Structure formats: structure tokens, C-alpha cells
């Protein structure tokens, strides 16, 4: 009997290159399919769908540094990552590669999301495949896939599901991101360098950019000179913005955040945008690091009872909460809140009618 096949396809980078939570969630789900015996193929682009340089060299460098063999042919880069067959192509070749995979693999399930995913969803649906559109945000980019009429819309939180408007052909379900239990893992930066010991600090923030609340962090750093802040690169490098502060350590983007979570008292999530369901909140909680988050989007839903929620623009309230050493009282509750999200995801997909 042949193994069932699942195809992941989108216009962002394939594993293992990471930009944000959407990349991590999809990689973990793809690896779970592979571990369950599915033939798992992941197609993406080494040219991100926004105006940034090609990641082809970064991908080659990382695969070489981690000992993963790869081959290039016809403008495509092929390799195998944790049981997942990955293909990276240029943007102008992506739809052609995706269509070819549909024809040759005949997948039982297609999963797509993010930028211009509607085209991919529609292509797969016309070819007669079962299609799931993963809604990683409430933005126009996040909900673009709905225009391709996927059979099921996987809303990454209740907040996202409540904001979705779909036609009769698409069923919306809440599908929280997959998570792994804490483990030593691979502590490599994206450029292949091995970091030293994790910085020990009081307060941790990931992705210190304006949309994620970097303005409030600037205020906190200055008002709380006795606190040690660790900031982790996210969408882009903002190290120069914080270089003048003696109580800030800036860390390059890294694969394994575990040592950082475990070494800090509190995670700061002061987003000014409506985040769908920040992975970092649950990941940190699994390491006993509770979150102090803004009352925006799905952040309160992700925190649950394992942290505190404050107005994103009330700096005084954030200072008061930090000075009260609130994180020391919430560590156990945060871990208890997060543990149920460490679960097998395939049974949920089966309950949605996506898997036979």
C-alpha cells in the first residue's frame, strides 16, 4: 500500500529558514506528518514575496553547516529536512513547481497560506485535491488564501476564527499551532554560527520592531535601568536602535529559543498590532517564563491565565507590573496553561474532515 501524501506550498521560504511564527508552525506540522509515515513535500521560494534579497545563499550555507546534502537542477534546490522533502525555487517558477507536484504526487491533502496563497489553493482545488488554508493572521495577507476557496480554513486562534468571513464552500475551524515539549535542541543561528551561553537577564522580547511594540520597550529600558533586557532579532535586525543602552543585550535570530526562555523571568509581548496567537508566549511558558502582553488580538487568548495582559500604550502599568516581580508568581501557571498545546495535531485535522 502506498503512503498517503501531503503537500505544503507557499511563496515564503521552506524549512529550515525561519522568519516568524507561521514558518515555525508549518515546519512542525510538516515534520509531524513525516514522522507519522506520510510522504511530505514542502515547496517554497528562496526569494521572499517582499522586497528583500534572495535567500538562496543563506539556505545553501545553512544546509552545509548542518550537514544536510542538497542538489540544484533547473533552477530548483532540493533537500530533505527532518523527513520532509523540500524544494526551493524562484518566485516566478513557484506556481509551475507547485502544479508539477500536484500532478506527480497526487496528494491527499494540500496546505497553503500567506501571500497570494489563493492562487495555489484554487489551483489545487481545480485539480481535485483536498485543500486547507492556514490563517496565520487577520491581515489581508493572512486571509488571502480564502479567495481560493479552500475546503477548510485553519484559524490559528479563536480570535482569528471570529474575524473570518467565508463562503459556504469553506469550513472554518480553530487549529492552534503545534508545539514541541522543551528539549536541548539545535542551538544554531541562521548563519550557521554556534552561539555562546544564553544571556541571563530579567526581561526577554522577540522581534523588537515597531509593530511588535518596540517603542514601549525603549521606554521600559530607560525607566528600568536596573533590569536586564534581552532582545532577539525577528523580522529584521534592529540592533543599532538599542545599541546605546547598557542594560540591553541584542541576540541574532536563533533556531532554539529554549535556553533564552529558561534564563529569563518574564517575556514581553507589547504588540500594537492584532497578533493572531504569538507562538513565543506558549514556547516561553513551557520553559516556565510567563508573558506580559498587550490586550491586542489573540495575545490574551495565548496567555490565558499564565501571565498578565495590559494596555499596549500604558507604560506606567508595564513598569509597575515588572517592578512587582510578577513573573516569579506566574511561572507554574504559565507552564500549566501551555502544556495542553503540546499535543498530536493530525487527529485534529482528521476531526475536521481533512484526513481519511
Short mmCIF file of C-alpha atoms in Angstrom, two decimals:
data_model
loop_
_atom_site.label_atom_id
_atom_site.label_comp_id
_atom_site.label_asym_id
_atom_site.label_seq_id
_atom_site.Cartn_x
_atom_site.Cartn_y
_atom_site.Cartn_z
CA UNK A 1 0.00 0.00 0.00
CA UNK A 2 1.40 3.40 -0.95
CA UNK A 3 1.85 6.01 1.74
CA UNK A 4 -0.52 8.98 1.88
CA UNK A 5 0.92 12.26 0.66
CA UNK A 6 0.63 15.83 1.91
CA UNK A 7 1.88 18.87 0.02
CA UNK A 8 2.76 22.18 1.68
CA UNK A 9 3.12 25.07 -0.70
CA UNK A 10 3.56 28.81 -0.26
CA UNK A 11 5.60 31.74 -1.52
CA UNK A 12 7.78 32.10 1.57
CA UNK A 13 10.95 30.19 2.40
CA UNK A 14 10.72 26.44 3.04
CA UNK A 15 12.23 24.81 6.13
CA UNK A 16 14.55 25.35 7.82
CA UNK A 17 14.77 29.11 7.18
CA UNK A 18 12.60 30.91 9.72
CA UNK A 19 11.14 34.42 9.71
CA UNK A 20 8.28 34.21 12.18
CA UNK A 21 5.67 32.04 13.82
CA UNK A 22 3.99 30.95 10.58
CA UNK A 23 7.22 29.37 9.35
CA UNK A 24 7.77 27.53 12.62
CA UNK A 25 4.19 26.25 12.82
CA UNK A 26 4.15 24.91 9.28
CA UNK A 27 7.56 23.27 9.65
CA UNK A 28 6.48 21.48 12.84
CA UNK A 29 3.27 20.24 11.23
CA UNK A 30 5.14 19.03 8.16
CA UNK A 31 7.59 17.14 10.38
CA UNK A 32 4.69 15.57 12.28
CA UNK A 33 3.20 14.30 9.01
CA UNK A 34 6.59 12.84 8.03
CA UNK A 35 7.01 11.18 11.42
CA UNK A 36 3.54 9.63 11.05
CA UNK A 37 4.59 7.95 7.81
CA UNK A 38 3.21 10.40 5.27
CA UNK A 39 5.15 11.32 2.16
CA UNK A 40 5.60 15.00 2.95
CA UNK A 41 6.66 17.59 0.38
CA UNK A 42 7.23 21.28 1.09
CA UNK A 43 7.58 23.79 -1.75
CA UNK A 44 8.62 27.38 -1.13
CA UNK A 45 10.80 30.11 -2.55
CA UNK A 46 14.31 31.30 -1.70
CA UNK A 47 13.08 34.71 -2.87
CA UNK A 48 10.69 36.05 -0.20
CA UNK A 49 7.48 37.62 -1.58
CA UNK A 50 8.52 41.00 -0.20
CA UNK A 51 11.42 43.19 -1.33
CA UNK A 52 14.43 41.56 0.32
CA UNK A 53 17.47 39.84 -1.19
CA UNK A 54 17.36 36.23 -2.29
CA UNK A 55 17.93 33.71 0.50
CA UNK A 56 19.46 31.12 -1.82
CA UNK A 57 22.99 31.61 -0.46
CA UNK A 58 21.74 31.66 3.15
CA UNK A 59 19.90 28.41 2.54
CA UNK A 60 22.94 26.75 0.95
CA UNK A 61 25.14 27.96 3.83
CA UNK A 62 22.81 26.66 6.49
CA UNK A 63 22.32 23.27 4.86
CA UNK A 64 26.08 22.90 4.50
CA UNK A 65 26.68 23.93 8.13
CA UNK A 66 24.16 21.38 9.40
CA UNK A 67 25.43 18.57 7.17
CA UNK A 68 22.30 18.33 5.03
CA UNK A 69 23.05 17.35 1.40
CA UNK A 70 21.28 19.23 -1.37
CA UNK A 71 21.21 19.33 -5.12
CA UNK A 72 20.39 22.04 -7.63
CA UNK A 73 18.88 21.43 -11.03
CA UNK A 74 16.80 23.53 -13.39
CA UNK A 75 16.72 26.49 -11.04
CA UNK A 76 15.41 24.37 -8.16
CA UNK A 77 17.13 23.46 -4.90
CA UNK A 78 16.18 20.08 -3.42
CA UNK A 79 16.99 18.64 0.01
CA UNK A 80 15.47 16.63 2.86
CA UNK A 81 14.92 18.21 6.28
CA UNK A 82 13.72 16.07 9.22
CA UNK A 83 11.92 13.68 6.89
CA UNK A 84 10.34 16.43 4.76
CA UNK A 85 11.22 16.65 1.05
CA UNK A 86 11.85 20.35 0.44
CA UNK A 87 12.07 22.32 -2.79
CA UNK A 88 13.06 25.97 -3.06
CA UNK A 89 12.58 27.89 -6.31
CA UNK A 90 12.44 31.47 -7.51
CA UNK A 91 9.12 33.31 -7.25
CA UNK A 92 8.43 33.20 -10.97
CA UNK A 93 8.89 29.40 -11.01
CA UNK A 94 6.94 28.62 -7.84
CA UNK A 95 3.48 28.16 -9.32
CA UNK A 96 4.88 25.93 -12.05
CA UNK A 97 6.72 23.78 -9.48
CA UNK A 98 3.58 23.59 -7.34
CA UNK A 99 1.43 22.49 -10.29
CA UNK A 100 4.01 19.85 -11.22
CA UNK A 101 3.98 18.50 -7.67
CA UNK A 102 0.18 18.25 -7.72
CA UNK A 103 0.39 16.21 -10.90
CA UNK A 104 3.20 13.86 -9.88
CA UNK A 105 2.36 13.40 -6.19
CA UNK A 106 -1.45 13.42 -6.30
CA UNK A 107 -1.56 14.48 -2.62
CA UNK A 108 -4.44 13.56 -0.33
CA UNK A 109 -4.08 16.99 1.32
CA UNK A 110 -2.68 20.37 0.26
CA UNK A 111 -1.86 23.05 2.85
CA UNK A 112 -1.15 26.62 1.81
CA UNK A 113 -1.16 30.10 3.33
CA UNK A 114 0.00 33.72 3.31
CA UNK A 115 0.97 35.85 0.29
CA UNK A 116 -1.06 35.09 -2.86
CA UNK A 117 -1.98 31.68 -1.49
CA UNK A 118 -5.40 31.99 -3.13
CA UNK A 119 -3.81 31.16 -6.49
CA UNK A 120 -2.27 27.98 -5.10
CA UNK A 121 -5.43 26.95 -3.27
CA UNK A 122 -7.56 27.45 -6.38
CA UNK A 123 -5.07 25.50 -8.50
CA UNK A 124 -5.13 22.56 -6.09
CA UNK A 125 -8.89 22.63 -5.73
CA UNK A 126 -9.45 22.65 -9.50
CA UNK A 127 -7.18 19.62 -9.71
CA UNK A 128 -9.47 17.78 -7.28
CA UNK A 129 -7.33 17.84 -4.15
CA UNK A 130 -8.44 18.44 -0.58
CA UNK A 131 -7.22 21.92 0.41
CA UNK A 132 -6.63 23.54 3.79
CA UNK A 133 -5.88 27.25 4.02
CA UNK A 134 -3.96 28.12 7.17
CA UNK A 135 -4.91 31.53 8.58
CA UNK A 136 -1.86 32.77 10.48
CA UNK A 137 -3.21 36.32 10.91
CA UNK A 138 -6.23 38.56 10.36
CA UNK A 139 -4.39 40.74 7.87
CA UNK A 140 -5.18 40.84 4.16
CA UNK A 141 -2.08 38.71 3.60
CA UNK A 142 -3.18 36.15 6.17
CA UNK A 143 -6.69 35.83 4.76
CA UNK A 144 -5.75 35.93 1.07
CA UNK A 145 -5.97 32.14 0.84
CA UNK A 146 -9.74 32.33 1.42
CA UNK A 147 -10.22 33.73 -2.08
CA UNK A 148 -9.02 30.36 -3.38
CA UNK A 149 -11.97 28.63 -1.67
CA UNK A 150 -10.10 26.06 0.44
CA UNK A 151 -12.26 23.28 1.84
CA UNK A 152 -11.19 24.11 5.39
CA UNK A 153 -9.79 27.32 6.87
CA UNK A 154 -7.46 26.56 9.79
CA UNK A 155 -7.78 29.59 12.08
CA UNK A 156 -4.77 29.74 14.38
CA UNK A 157 -6.87 31.04 17.29
CA UNK A 158 -10.44 31.72 18.34
CA UNK A 159 -9.71 35.42 17.75
CA UNK A 160 -8.86 34.70 14.11
CA UNK A 161 -11.87 32.42 13.63
CA UNK A 162 -14.21 35.12 14.89
CA UNK A 163 -12.84 37.56 12.33
CA UNK A 164 -13.11 35.23 9.33
CA UNK A 165 -15.89 35.53 6.77
CA UNK A 166 -16.02 32.61 4.35
CA UNK A 167 -18.41 31.26 1.76
CA UNK A 168 -20.42 28.09 2.10
CA UNK A 169 -17.68 26.06 0.43
CA UNK A 170 -15.17 26.71 3.24
CA UNK A 171 -15.49 25.48 6.81
CA UNK A 172 -13.62 27.49 9.46
CA UNK A 173 -12.15 25.67 12.45
CA UNK A 174 -9.85 26.69 15.32
CA UNK A 175 -6.49 24.96 14.95
CA UNK A 176 -3.93 26.12 17.48
CA UNK A 177 -0.31 25.91 16.32
CA UNK A 178 1.66 22.73 17.03
CA UNK A 179 4.26 22.86 19.79
CA UNK A 180 7.06 20.62 20.98
CA UNK A 181 7.99 20.00 24.61
CA UNK A 182 11.19 21.70 25.79
CA UNK A 183 14.35 19.95 24.68
CA UNK A 184 18.05 20.81 24.28
CA UNK A 185 17.57 21.08 20.51
CA UNK A 186 19.81 22.65 17.92
CA UNK A 187 21.24 25.97 19.09
CA UNK A 188 22.34 27.36 15.76
CA UNK A 189 21.85 30.82 14.35
CA UNK A 190 20.54 31.16 10.81
CA UNK A 191 24.03 31.95 9.52
CA UNK A 192 25.33 28.66 10.92
CA UNK A 193 27.36 30.13 13.81
CA UNK A 194 27.11 28.49 17.19
CA UNK A 195 26.15 30.91 19.95
CA UNK A 196 27.81 31.06 23.35
CA UNK A 197 25.90 30.56 26.60
CA UNK A 198 22.41 32.05 26.59
CA UNK A 199 22.36 35.58 28.04
CA UNK A 200 20.90 35.65 31.54
CA UNK A 201 18.52 38.51 32.06
CA UNK A 202 15.28 39.64 33.60
CA UNK A 203 13.14 40.51 30.58
CA UNK A 204 13.02 38.93 27.13
CA UNK A 205 11.45 40.24 23.92
CA UNK A 206 11.41 38.65 20.48
CA UNK A 207 11.16 40.72 17.29
CA UNK A 208 11.71 44.27 18.61
CA UNK A 209 10.18 46.18 15.68
CA UNK A 210 7.57 48.98 15.79
CA UNK A 211 4.56 46.76 15.05
CA UNK A 212 5.53 44.49 17.94
CA UNK A 213 5.85 47.34 20.43
CA UNK A 214 9.49 48.41 20.25
CA UNK A 215 8.53 51.98 21.20
CA UNK A 216 7.24 50.79 24.57
CA UNK A 217 10.39 48.71 25.06
CA UNK A 218 12.52 51.82 24.54
CA UNK A 219 10.53 53.48 27.35
CA UNK A 220 10.87 50.47 29.63
CA UNK A 221 14.61 50.17 29.07
CA UNK A 222 15.08 53.80 30.08
CA UNK A 223 12.68 53.75 33.03
CA UNK A 224 14.07 50.49 34.41
CA UNK A 225 17.86 50.84 34.22
CA UNK A 226 18.31 48.13 36.85
CA UNK A 227 16.54 45.49 34.74
CA UNK A 228 18.45 43.45 32.15
CA UNK A 229 16.72 43.19 28.78
CA UNK A 230 17.47 40.59 26.09
CA UNK A 231 16.11 41.38 22.63
CA UNK A 232 16.06 38.74 19.90
CA UNK A 233 16.17 39.64 16.21
CA UNK A 234 12.93 38.93 14.35
CA UNK A 235 11.73 40.27 11.02
CA UNK A 236 14.87 42.38 10.59
CA UNK A 237 17.95 43.47 12.53
CA UNK A 238 17.21 46.41 14.86
CA UNK A 239 20.33 46.08 17.00
CA UNK A 240 21.51 49.62 16.17
CA UNK A 241 18.28 51.05 17.63
CA UNK A 242 19.17 49.68 21.07
CA UNK A 243 22.97 49.90 20.98
CA UNK A 244 23.11 52.91 23.32
CA UNK A 245 21.51 51.09 26.25
CA UNK A 246 23.92 49.40 28.71
CA UNK A 247 21.14 47.18 30.09
CA UNK A 248 20.22 45.64 26.69
CA UNK A 249 21.73 42.52 25.09
CA UNK A 250 20.75 42.02 21.44
CA UNK A 251 20.77 38.43 20.13
CA UNK A 252 20.74 37.38 16.45
CA UNK A 253 17.83 35.27 15.23
CA UNK A 254 18.23 31.74 16.54
CA UNK A 255 16.56 28.37 16.00
CA UNK A 256 16.43 27.17 19.57
CA UNK A 257 14.96 29.74 21.93
CA UNK A 258 14.79 27.29 24.84
CA UNK A 259 17.92 28.45 26.67
CA UNK A 260 16.77 32.07 26.36
CA UNK A 261 13.29 31.35 27.68
CA UNK A 262 14.68 29.39 30.61
CA UNK A 263 17.16 32.13 31.52
CA UNK A 264 14.60 34.96 31.84
CA UNK A 265 11.94 35.91 34.34
CA UNK A 266 9.37 37.44 32.01
CA UNK A 267 8.55 37.58 28.30
CA UNK A 268 7.39 40.93 26.94
CA UNK A 269 4.80 40.90 24.13
CA UNK A 270 3.76 44.58 23.77
CA UNK A 271 2.39 44.37 20.21
CA UNK A 272 0.43 47.31 18.86
CA UNK A 273 -0.95 45.17 16.01
CA UNK A 274 -3.54 42.42 16.38
CA UNK A 275 -1.32 39.37 16.61
CA UNK A 276 -3.17 36.15 15.92
CA UNK A 277 -1.67 33.83 18.54
CA UNK A 278 2.02 34.51 19.22
CA UNK A 279 3.96 31.25 19.42
CA UNK A 280 6.57 32.80 21.68
CA UNK A 281 4.04 33.10 24.51
CA UNK A 282 3.41 29.36 24.64
CA UNK A 283 7.03 28.43 23.95
CA UNK A 284 8.23 30.63 26.80
CA UNK A 285 5.52 29.32 29.14
CA UNK A 286 6.66 25.74 28.51
CA UNK A 287 10.02 26.82 29.94
CA UNK A 288 8.41 28.46 32.95
CA UNK A 289 8.69 32.01 31.59
CA UNK A 290 5.29 33.78 31.76
CA UNK A 291 4.29 36.62 29.44
CA UNK A 292 3.35 40.21 30.00
CA UNK A 293 1.34 41.03 26.88
CA UNK A 294 -0.79 43.74 25.34
CA UNK A 295 -4.55 43.45 25.09
CA UNK A 296 -4.44 43.12 21.31
CA UNK A 297 -5.76 40.42 19.03
CA UNK A 298 -5.11 36.86 20.15
CA UNK A 299 -2.47 37.75 22.74
CA UNK A 300 -4.85 37.44 25.73
CA UNK A 301 -6.03 34.09 24.33
CA UNK A 302 -2.46 32.80 24.10
CA UNK A 303 -1.60 33.98 27.63
CA UNK A 304 -4.76 32.63 29.25
CA UNK A 305 -4.22 32.57 32.99
CA UNK A 306 -0.47 32.15 32.64
CA UNK A 307 0.53 35.81 32.55
CA UNK A 308 -0.76 39.36 32.60
CA UNK A 309 -2.50 41.45 29.93
CA UNK A 310 -2.13 45.24 29.85
CA UNK A 311 -2.99 48.11 27.52
CA UNK A 312 -0.27 48.41 24.89
CA UNK A 313 0.19 52.15 25.49
CA UNK A 314 0.07 52.28 29.32
CA UNK A 315 3.80 52.42 30.07
CA UNK A 316 3.20 53.05 33.76
CA UNK A 317 1.23 49.83 34.13
CA UNK A 318 4.04 47.85 32.45
CA UNK A 319 6.64 49.41 34.74
CA UNK A 320 4.54 48.63 37.81
CA UNK A 321 4.00 45.01 36.77
CA UNK A 322 7.71 44.48 36.11
CA UNK A 323 8.78 46.13 39.35
CA UNK A 324 6.35 43.93 41.29
CA UNK A 325 8.36 40.85 40.13
CA UNK A 326 5.10 39.41 38.85
CA UNK A 327 6.76 36.74 36.73
CA UNK A 328 8.06 34.87 39.75
CA UNK A 329 4.49 34.09 40.86
CA UNK A 330 3.19 33.02 37.45
CA UNK A 331 5.81 30.53 36.26
CA UNK A 332 3.86 27.40 37.27
CA UNK A 333 0.56 28.72 35.95
CA UNK A 334 2.16 29.62 32.63
CA UNK A 335 3.53 26.10 32.19
CA UNK A 336 0.18 24.57 33.16
CA UNK A 337 -1.58 26.75 30.59
CA UNK A 338 0.86 25.78 27.81
CA UNK A 339 1.15 22.02 28.29
CA UNK A 340 -2.21 21.08 26.66
CA UNK A 341 -1.00 22.70 23.43
CA UNK A 342 1.80 20.12 23.22
CA UNK A 343 -0.33 17.51 21.53
CA UNK A 344 -0.61 15.47 18.31
CA UNK A 345 -2.09 17.65 15.57
CA UNK A 346 -3.08 15.02 13.00
CA UNK A 347 -6.08 13.74 14.99
CA UNK A 348 -7.45 17.29 14.99
CA UNK A 349 -7.03 17.56 11.23
CA UNK A 350 -8.83 14.23 10.88
CA UNK A 351 -11.71 15.51 13.02
CA UNK A 352 -12.04 18.46 10.63
CA UNK A 353 -12.57 16.04 7.73
CA UNK A 354 -9.17 16.72 6.15
CA UNK A 355 -7.68 13.25 6.63
CA UNK A 356 -9.16 9.88 5.87
#
